[in-house]
One Martini backbone bead per residue (centre of mass of N, CA, C, O) as a GRO file, in nm:
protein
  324
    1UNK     BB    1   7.573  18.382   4.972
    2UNK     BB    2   7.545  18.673   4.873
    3UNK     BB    3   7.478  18.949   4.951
    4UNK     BB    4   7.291  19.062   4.708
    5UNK     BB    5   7.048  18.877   4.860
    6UNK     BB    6   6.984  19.044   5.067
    7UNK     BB    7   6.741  19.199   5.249
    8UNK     BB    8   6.587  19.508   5.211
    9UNK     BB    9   6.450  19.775   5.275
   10UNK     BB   10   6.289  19.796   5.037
   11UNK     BB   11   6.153  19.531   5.057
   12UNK     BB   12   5.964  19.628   5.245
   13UNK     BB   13   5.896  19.908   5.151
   14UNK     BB   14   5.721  19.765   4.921
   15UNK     BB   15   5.519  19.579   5.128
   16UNK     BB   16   5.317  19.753   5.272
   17UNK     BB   17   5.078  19.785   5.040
   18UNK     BB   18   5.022  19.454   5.143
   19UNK     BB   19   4.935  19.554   5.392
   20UNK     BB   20   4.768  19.811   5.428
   21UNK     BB   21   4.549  19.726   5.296
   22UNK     BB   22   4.434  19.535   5.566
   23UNK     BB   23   4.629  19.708   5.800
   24UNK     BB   24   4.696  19.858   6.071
   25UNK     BB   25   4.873  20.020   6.284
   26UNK     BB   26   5.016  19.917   6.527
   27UNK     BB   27   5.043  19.998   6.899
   28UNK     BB   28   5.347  20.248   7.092
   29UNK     BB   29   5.354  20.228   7.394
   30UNK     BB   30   5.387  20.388   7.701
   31UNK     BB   31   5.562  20.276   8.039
   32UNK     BB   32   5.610  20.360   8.307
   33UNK     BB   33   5.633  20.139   8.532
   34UNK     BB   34   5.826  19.955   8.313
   35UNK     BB   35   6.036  20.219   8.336
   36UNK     BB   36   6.101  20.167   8.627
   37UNK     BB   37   6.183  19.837   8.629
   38UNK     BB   38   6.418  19.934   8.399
   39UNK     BB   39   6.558  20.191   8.371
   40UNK     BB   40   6.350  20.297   8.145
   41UNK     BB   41   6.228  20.386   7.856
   42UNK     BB   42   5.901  20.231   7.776
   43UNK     BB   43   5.805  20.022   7.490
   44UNK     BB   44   5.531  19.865   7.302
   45UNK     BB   45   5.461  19.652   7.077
   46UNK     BB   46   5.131  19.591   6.923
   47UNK     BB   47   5.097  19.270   6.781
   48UNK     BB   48   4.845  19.151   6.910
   49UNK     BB   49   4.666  19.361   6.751
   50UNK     BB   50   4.578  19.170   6.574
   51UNK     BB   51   4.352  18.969   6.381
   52UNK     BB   52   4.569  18.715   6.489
   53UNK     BB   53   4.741  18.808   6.746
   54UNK     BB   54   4.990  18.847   6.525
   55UNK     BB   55   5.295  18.900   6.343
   56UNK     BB   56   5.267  18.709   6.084
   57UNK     BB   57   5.028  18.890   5.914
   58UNK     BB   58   5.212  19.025   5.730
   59UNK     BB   59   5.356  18.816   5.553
   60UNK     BB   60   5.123  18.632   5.429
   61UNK     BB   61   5.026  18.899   5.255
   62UNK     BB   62   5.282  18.944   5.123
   63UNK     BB   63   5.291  18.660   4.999
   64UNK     BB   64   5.048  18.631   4.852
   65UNK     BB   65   5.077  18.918   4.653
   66UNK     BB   66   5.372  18.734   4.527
   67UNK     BB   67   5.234  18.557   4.333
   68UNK     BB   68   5.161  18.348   4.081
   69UNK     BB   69   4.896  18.201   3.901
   70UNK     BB   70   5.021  17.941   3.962
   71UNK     BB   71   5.036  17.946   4.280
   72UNK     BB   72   4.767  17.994   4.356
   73UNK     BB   73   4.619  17.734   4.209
   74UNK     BB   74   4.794  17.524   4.408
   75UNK     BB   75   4.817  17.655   4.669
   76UNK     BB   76   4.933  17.599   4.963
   77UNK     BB   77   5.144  17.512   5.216
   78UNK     BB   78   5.223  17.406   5.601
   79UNK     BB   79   5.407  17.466   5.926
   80UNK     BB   80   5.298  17.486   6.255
   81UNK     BB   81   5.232  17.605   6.608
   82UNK     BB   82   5.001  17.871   6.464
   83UNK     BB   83   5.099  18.215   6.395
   84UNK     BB   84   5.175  18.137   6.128
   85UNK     BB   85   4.917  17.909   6.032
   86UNK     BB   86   4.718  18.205   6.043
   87UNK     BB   87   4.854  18.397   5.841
   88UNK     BB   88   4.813  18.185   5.571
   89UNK     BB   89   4.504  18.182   5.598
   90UNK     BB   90   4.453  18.505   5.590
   91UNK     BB   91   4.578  18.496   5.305
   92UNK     BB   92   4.432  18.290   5.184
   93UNK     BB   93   4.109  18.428   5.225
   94UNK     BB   94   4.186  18.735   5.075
   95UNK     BB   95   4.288  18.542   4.806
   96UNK     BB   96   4.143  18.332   4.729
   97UNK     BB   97   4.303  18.027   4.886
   98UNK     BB   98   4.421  17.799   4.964
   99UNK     BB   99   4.496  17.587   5.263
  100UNK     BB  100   4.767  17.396   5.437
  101UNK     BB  101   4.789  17.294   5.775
  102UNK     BB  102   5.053  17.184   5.971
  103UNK     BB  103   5.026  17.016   6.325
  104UNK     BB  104   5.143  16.961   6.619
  105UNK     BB  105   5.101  16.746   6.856
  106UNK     BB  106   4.925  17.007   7.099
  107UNK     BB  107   4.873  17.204   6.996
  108UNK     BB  108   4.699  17.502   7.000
  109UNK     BB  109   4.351  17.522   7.003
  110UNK     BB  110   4.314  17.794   6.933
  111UNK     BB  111   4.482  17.850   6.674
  112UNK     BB  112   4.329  17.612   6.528
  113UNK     BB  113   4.057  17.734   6.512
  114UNK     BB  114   4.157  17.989   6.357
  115UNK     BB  115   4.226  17.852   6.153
  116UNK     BB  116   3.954  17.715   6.037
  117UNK     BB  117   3.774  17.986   6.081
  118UNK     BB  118   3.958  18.068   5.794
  119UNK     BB  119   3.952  17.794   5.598
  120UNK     BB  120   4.155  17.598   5.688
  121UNK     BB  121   4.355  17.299   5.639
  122UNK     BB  122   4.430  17.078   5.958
  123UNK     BB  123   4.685  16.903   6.022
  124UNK     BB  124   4.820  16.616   6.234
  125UNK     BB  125   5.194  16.587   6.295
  126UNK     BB  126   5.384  16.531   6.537
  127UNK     BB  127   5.548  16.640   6.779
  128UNK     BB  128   5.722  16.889   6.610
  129UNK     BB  129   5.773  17.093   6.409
  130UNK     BB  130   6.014  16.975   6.234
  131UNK     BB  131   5.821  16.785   6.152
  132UNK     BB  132   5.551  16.913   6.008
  133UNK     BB  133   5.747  17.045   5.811
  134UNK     BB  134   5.828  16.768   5.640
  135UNK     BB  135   5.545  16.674   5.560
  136UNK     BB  136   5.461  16.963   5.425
  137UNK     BB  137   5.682  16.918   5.191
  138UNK     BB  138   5.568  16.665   5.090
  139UNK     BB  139   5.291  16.729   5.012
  140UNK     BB  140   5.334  16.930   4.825
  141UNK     BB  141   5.485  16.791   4.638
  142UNK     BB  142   5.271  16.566   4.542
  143UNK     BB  143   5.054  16.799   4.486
  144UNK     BB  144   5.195  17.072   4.373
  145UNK     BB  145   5.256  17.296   4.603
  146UNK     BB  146   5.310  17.611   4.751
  147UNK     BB  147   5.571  17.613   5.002
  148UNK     BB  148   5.575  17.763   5.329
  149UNK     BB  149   5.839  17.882   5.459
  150UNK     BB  150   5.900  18.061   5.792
  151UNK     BB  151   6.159  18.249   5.585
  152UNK     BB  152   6.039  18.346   5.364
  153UNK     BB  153   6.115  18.666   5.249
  154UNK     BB  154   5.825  18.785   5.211
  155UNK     BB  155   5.781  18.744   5.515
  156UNK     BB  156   5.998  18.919   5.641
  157UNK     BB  157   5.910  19.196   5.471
  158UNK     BB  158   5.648  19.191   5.611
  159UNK     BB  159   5.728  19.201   5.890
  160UNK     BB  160   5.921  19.489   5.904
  161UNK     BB  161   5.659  19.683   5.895
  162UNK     BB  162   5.682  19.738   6.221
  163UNK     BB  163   5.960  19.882   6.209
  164UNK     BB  164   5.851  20.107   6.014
  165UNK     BB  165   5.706  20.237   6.277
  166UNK     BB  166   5.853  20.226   6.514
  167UNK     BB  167   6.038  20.491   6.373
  168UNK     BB  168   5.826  20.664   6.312
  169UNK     BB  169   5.753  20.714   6.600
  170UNK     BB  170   6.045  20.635   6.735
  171UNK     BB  171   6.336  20.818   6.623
  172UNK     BB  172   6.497  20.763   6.921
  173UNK     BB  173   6.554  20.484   6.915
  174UNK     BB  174   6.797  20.255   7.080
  175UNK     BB  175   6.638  19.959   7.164
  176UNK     BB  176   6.532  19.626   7.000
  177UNK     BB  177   6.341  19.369   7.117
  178UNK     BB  178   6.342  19.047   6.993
  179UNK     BB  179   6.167  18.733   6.911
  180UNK     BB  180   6.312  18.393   6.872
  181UNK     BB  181   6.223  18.120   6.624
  182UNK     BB  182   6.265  18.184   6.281
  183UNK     BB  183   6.359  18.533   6.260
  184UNK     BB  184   6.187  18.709   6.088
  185UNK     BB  185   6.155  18.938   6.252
  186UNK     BB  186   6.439  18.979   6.375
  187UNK     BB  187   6.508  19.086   6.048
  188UNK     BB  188   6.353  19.267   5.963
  189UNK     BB  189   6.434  19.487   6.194
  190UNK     BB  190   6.748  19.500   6.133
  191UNK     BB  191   6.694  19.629   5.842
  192UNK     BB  192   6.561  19.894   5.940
  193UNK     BB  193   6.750  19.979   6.182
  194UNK     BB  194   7.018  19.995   6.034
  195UNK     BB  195   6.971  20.133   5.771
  196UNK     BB  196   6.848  20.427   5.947
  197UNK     BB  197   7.000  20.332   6.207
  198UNK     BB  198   7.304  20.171   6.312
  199UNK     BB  199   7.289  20.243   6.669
  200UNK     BB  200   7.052  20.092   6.692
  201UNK     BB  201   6.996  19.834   6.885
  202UNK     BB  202   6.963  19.461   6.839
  203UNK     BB  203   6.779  19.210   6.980
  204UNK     BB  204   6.740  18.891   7.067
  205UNK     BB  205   6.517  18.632   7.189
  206UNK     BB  206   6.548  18.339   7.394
  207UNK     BB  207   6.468  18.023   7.468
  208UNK     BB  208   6.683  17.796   7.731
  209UNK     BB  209   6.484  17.546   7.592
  210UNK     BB  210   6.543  17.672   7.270
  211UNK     BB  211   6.871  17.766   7.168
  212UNK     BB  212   6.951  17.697   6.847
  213UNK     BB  213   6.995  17.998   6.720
  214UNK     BB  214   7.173  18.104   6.943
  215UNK     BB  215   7.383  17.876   6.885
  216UNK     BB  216   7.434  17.955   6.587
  217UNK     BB  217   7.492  18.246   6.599
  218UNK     BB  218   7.764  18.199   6.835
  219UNK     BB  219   7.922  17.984   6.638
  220UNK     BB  220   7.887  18.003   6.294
  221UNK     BB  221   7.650  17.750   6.278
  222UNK     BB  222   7.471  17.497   6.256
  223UNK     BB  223   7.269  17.375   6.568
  224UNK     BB  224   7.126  17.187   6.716
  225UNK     BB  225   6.829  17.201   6.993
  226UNK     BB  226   6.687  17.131   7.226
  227UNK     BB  227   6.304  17.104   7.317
  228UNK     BB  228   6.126  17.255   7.615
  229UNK     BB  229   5.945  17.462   7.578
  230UNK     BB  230   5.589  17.648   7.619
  231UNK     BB  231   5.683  17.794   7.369
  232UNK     BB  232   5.590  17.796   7.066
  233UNK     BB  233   5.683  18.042   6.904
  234UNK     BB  234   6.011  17.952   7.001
  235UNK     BB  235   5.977  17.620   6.904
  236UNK     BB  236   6.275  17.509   6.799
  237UNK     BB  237   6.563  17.280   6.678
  238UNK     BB  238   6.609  17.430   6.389
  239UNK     BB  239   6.754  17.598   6.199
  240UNK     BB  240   6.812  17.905   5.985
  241UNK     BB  241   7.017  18.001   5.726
  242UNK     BB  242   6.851  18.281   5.622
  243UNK     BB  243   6.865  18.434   5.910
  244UNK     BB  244   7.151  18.368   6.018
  245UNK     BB  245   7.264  18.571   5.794
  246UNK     BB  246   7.134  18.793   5.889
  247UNK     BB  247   7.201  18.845   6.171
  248UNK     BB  248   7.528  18.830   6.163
  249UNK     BB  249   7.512  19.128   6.021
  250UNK     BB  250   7.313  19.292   6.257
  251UNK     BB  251   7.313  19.187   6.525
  252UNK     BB  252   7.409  19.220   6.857
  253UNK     BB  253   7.207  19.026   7.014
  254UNK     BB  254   7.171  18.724   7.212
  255UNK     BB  255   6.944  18.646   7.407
  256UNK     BB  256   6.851  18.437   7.738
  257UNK     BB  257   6.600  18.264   7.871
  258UNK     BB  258   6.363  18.135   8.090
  259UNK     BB  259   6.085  18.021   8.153
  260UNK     BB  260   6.020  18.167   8.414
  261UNK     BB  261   6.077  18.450   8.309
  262UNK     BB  262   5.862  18.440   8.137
  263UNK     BB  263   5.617  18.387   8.290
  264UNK     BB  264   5.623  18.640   8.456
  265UNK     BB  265   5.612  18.837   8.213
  266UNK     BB  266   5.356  18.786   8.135
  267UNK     BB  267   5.242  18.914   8.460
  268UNK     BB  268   5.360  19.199   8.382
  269UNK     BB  269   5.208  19.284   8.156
  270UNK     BB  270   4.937  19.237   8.263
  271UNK     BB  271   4.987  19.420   8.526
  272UNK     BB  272   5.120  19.690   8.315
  273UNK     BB  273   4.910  19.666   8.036
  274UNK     BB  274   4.666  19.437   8.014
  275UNK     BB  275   4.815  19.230   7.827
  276UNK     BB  276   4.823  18.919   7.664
  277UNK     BB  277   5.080  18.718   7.674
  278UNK     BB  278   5.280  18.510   7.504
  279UNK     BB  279   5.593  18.361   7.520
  280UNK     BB  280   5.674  18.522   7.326
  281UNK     BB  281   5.605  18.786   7.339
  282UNK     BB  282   5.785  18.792   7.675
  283UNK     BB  283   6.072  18.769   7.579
  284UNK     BB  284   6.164  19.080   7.629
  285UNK     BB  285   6.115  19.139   7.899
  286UNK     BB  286   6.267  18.875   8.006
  287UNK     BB  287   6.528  19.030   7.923
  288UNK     BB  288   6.555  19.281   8.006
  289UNK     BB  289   6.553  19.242   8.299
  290UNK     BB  290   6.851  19.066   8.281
  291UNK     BB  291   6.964  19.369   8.129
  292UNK     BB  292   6.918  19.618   8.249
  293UNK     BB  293   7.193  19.791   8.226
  294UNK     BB  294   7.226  19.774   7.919
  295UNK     BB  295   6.947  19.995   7.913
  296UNK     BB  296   6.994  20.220   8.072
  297UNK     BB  297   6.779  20.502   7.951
  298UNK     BB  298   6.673  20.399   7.720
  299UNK     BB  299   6.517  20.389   7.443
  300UNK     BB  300   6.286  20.118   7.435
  301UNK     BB  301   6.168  19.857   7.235
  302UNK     BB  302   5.931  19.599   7.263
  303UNK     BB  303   5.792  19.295   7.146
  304UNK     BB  304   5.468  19.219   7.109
  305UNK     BB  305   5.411  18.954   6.897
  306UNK     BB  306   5.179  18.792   7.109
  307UNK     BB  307   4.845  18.656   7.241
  308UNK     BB  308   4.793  18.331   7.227
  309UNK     BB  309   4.727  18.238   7.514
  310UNK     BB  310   4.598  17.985   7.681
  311UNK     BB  311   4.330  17.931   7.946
  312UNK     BB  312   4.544  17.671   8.080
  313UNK     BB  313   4.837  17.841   8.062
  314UNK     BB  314   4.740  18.076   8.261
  315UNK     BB  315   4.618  17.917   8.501
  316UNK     BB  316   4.913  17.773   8.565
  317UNK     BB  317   5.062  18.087   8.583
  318UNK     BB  318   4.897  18.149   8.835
  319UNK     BB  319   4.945  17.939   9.028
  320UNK     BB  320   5.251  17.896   9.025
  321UNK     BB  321   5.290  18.245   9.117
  322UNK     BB  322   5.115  18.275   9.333
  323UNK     BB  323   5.252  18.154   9.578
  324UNK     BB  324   5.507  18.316   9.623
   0.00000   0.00000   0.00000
C-alpha cells in the first residue's frame, strides 16, 4: 500500500470534533513517587478515566461519526475481549445505532455487563479474540452489517486525539510508551508525536505472553505467536497488517515485559497514583521499569490505557504478590 495512504496528523485532528462533542481531556498528571522510581519525570495519561474506562471510546465514537446512512442502517458488528467491544457499544448508543459484539468465552464479566448496559448485543463464541474476531466478519456478511475490525482507520484517527492532548499539555514531552494489542493507539500516538516533534521517542509495550506484534514488528512481516497473558486488552495471537505498517514507519521500539512484571506494575499504580490499572493499562509501566537506563532525566508518559480490571482478577494478584 502506498505511503500516501497512511493516516496523517490531519486525519486525527480532523476527528477531534467527533471526540470531544462527548467527551472531555482525559487528564496528564505528574507523579513525583513514580519518577523516583523511575529517575525521570514521569507523567501518567489517565485513559482509564473514561467513561468506559478505555481509551478506545475515542475510536468508536470517531468511527460512529463517519459512517454514511447506509451502514448506520445496517448495524455495527465485532469482536471484542472487552474495551474495543465497550466503544462501539458506547458509539453505538450515542448514535442510536445496532450493535453485535462478539466476545471469547471467559471474556472479562465487567466489560460484558457493560457492554450489554450500553444497549450492545453480545454473543460468546471461542476460545480467544482472534475466533471471536472471524465468527463476527462472518455474521455480519451474512446479515449485511458494517464489520469494525480492531484497526480500521477511523478507530486509529479516533484515539489519536489522545496524543493531541498530550503534546498540548506536556509539549516538552520527551518519550511516550504506549501498549500494544491491535496497534490502534500506539499508532494514533506515533503519528501525533513525530508529526509534531519527530525527537519525541514512542515506545510500544506488549506482553512477552503474547508476542505476535511485536515478533512481527522485528521481523519486518507478518508471524503468529502463542497468547497466554492474562491482558486481555493486548491478548491477540494474529497481527495486523495495517498497524504493523504505521509502526514500522513511526515506533522507535517495541518492548516486551513478563506477565509478572504486569501484575507488579498494576500495584505500583495502585500504589503510587491511587488508580487501578487493567493488564493493558500497566504495561508501560513495566517496560518503563525494565528500561529504566533508556528513560533516565527524561521527561516521560506512561499511557494508562484502561481500568477495567476484575475484581477477582485483582484479588489473585493481591493474595499472589503479598506474600513475597
Amino acid at each position: 500500500m502506498p505511503d500516501q495512504a497512511m493516516p496523517t496528523l490531519h486525519d486525527i485532528v480532523s476527528a477531534r470534533p467527533h471526540v470531544s462533542r462527548f467527551l472531555t481531556p482525559t487528564p496528564l498528571y505528574h507523579y513525583a513517587t513514580l519518577s523516583e522510581l523511575l529517575g525521570a519525570q514521569v507523567w501518567v495519561k489517565h485513559e482509564n478515566h473514561q467513561p468506559i474506562g478505555a481509551f478506545k471510546v475515542r475510536g468508536g465514537l470517531n468511527l460512529a461519526a463517519s459512517l454514511s446512512l447506509a451502514e448506520r442502517q445496517t448495524g455495527l458488528f465485532t469482536a471484542s475481549t472487552g474495551n474495543h467491544g465497550q466503544s462501539i457499544a458506547f458509539a453505538a448508543r450515542a448514535f442510536d445505532l445496532d450493535a453485535t459484539i462478539v466476545v471469547p468465552q471467559g471474556a472479562n464479566p465487567g466489560k460484558v455487563a457493560a457492554m450489554r448496559g450500553l444497549g450492545a448485543q453480545v454473543i460468546f463464541h471461542g476460545s480467544d479474540f482472534d475466533v471471536a474476531r472471524e465468527w463476527a466478519m462472518n455474521m455480519a456478511g451474512e446479515r449485511g452489517g458494517h464489520f469494525v475490525g480492531p484497526t480500521d482507520e477511523p478507530l486509529i484517527h479516533g484515539v489519536g486525539t489522545y496524543a493531541l492532548e498530550i503534546l498540548e499539555a506536556l509539549p516538552d514531552v520527551q518519550a511516550i510508551i504506549v501498549p500494544v494489542g491491535a496497534g490502534s493507539g500506539v499508532c494514533g500516538t506515533s503519528i501525533v508525536a513525530k508529526s509534531i516533534n519527530p525527537r519525541i521517542e514512542v515506545f510500544g509495550a506488549q506482553s512477552a505472553q503474547a508476542p505476535a506484534m511485536q515478533r512481527s514488528w522485528q521481523a519486518g512481516e507478518l508471524l503468529t505467536a502463542p497468547m497466554n497473558t492474562f491482558a486481555e486488552g493486548i491478548a491477540t495471537r494474529v497481527p495486523f497488517a495495517n498497524t504493523q505498517r504505521i509502526m514500522r514507519r513511526y515506533l522507535d521500539d517495541f518492548l516486551l515485559v513478563n506477565d509478572e512484571a504486569i501484575e507488579e506494575a498494576i500495584l505500583l499504580l495502585l500504589q503510587h497514583t491511587h488508580n487501578l490499572a487493567e493488564g493493558a493499562g500497566a504495561v508501560p509501566l513495566a517496560a518503563a521499569l525494565k528500561h529504566k537506563e533508556r528513560l533516565a532525566g527524561k521527561n516521560v508518559v506512561l499511557v494508562l490505557s484502561g481500568g477495567n480490571l476484575s475484581i477477582e482478577r485483582l484479588r489473585q494478584i493481591l493474595a499472589k504478590h503479598s506474600s513475597k
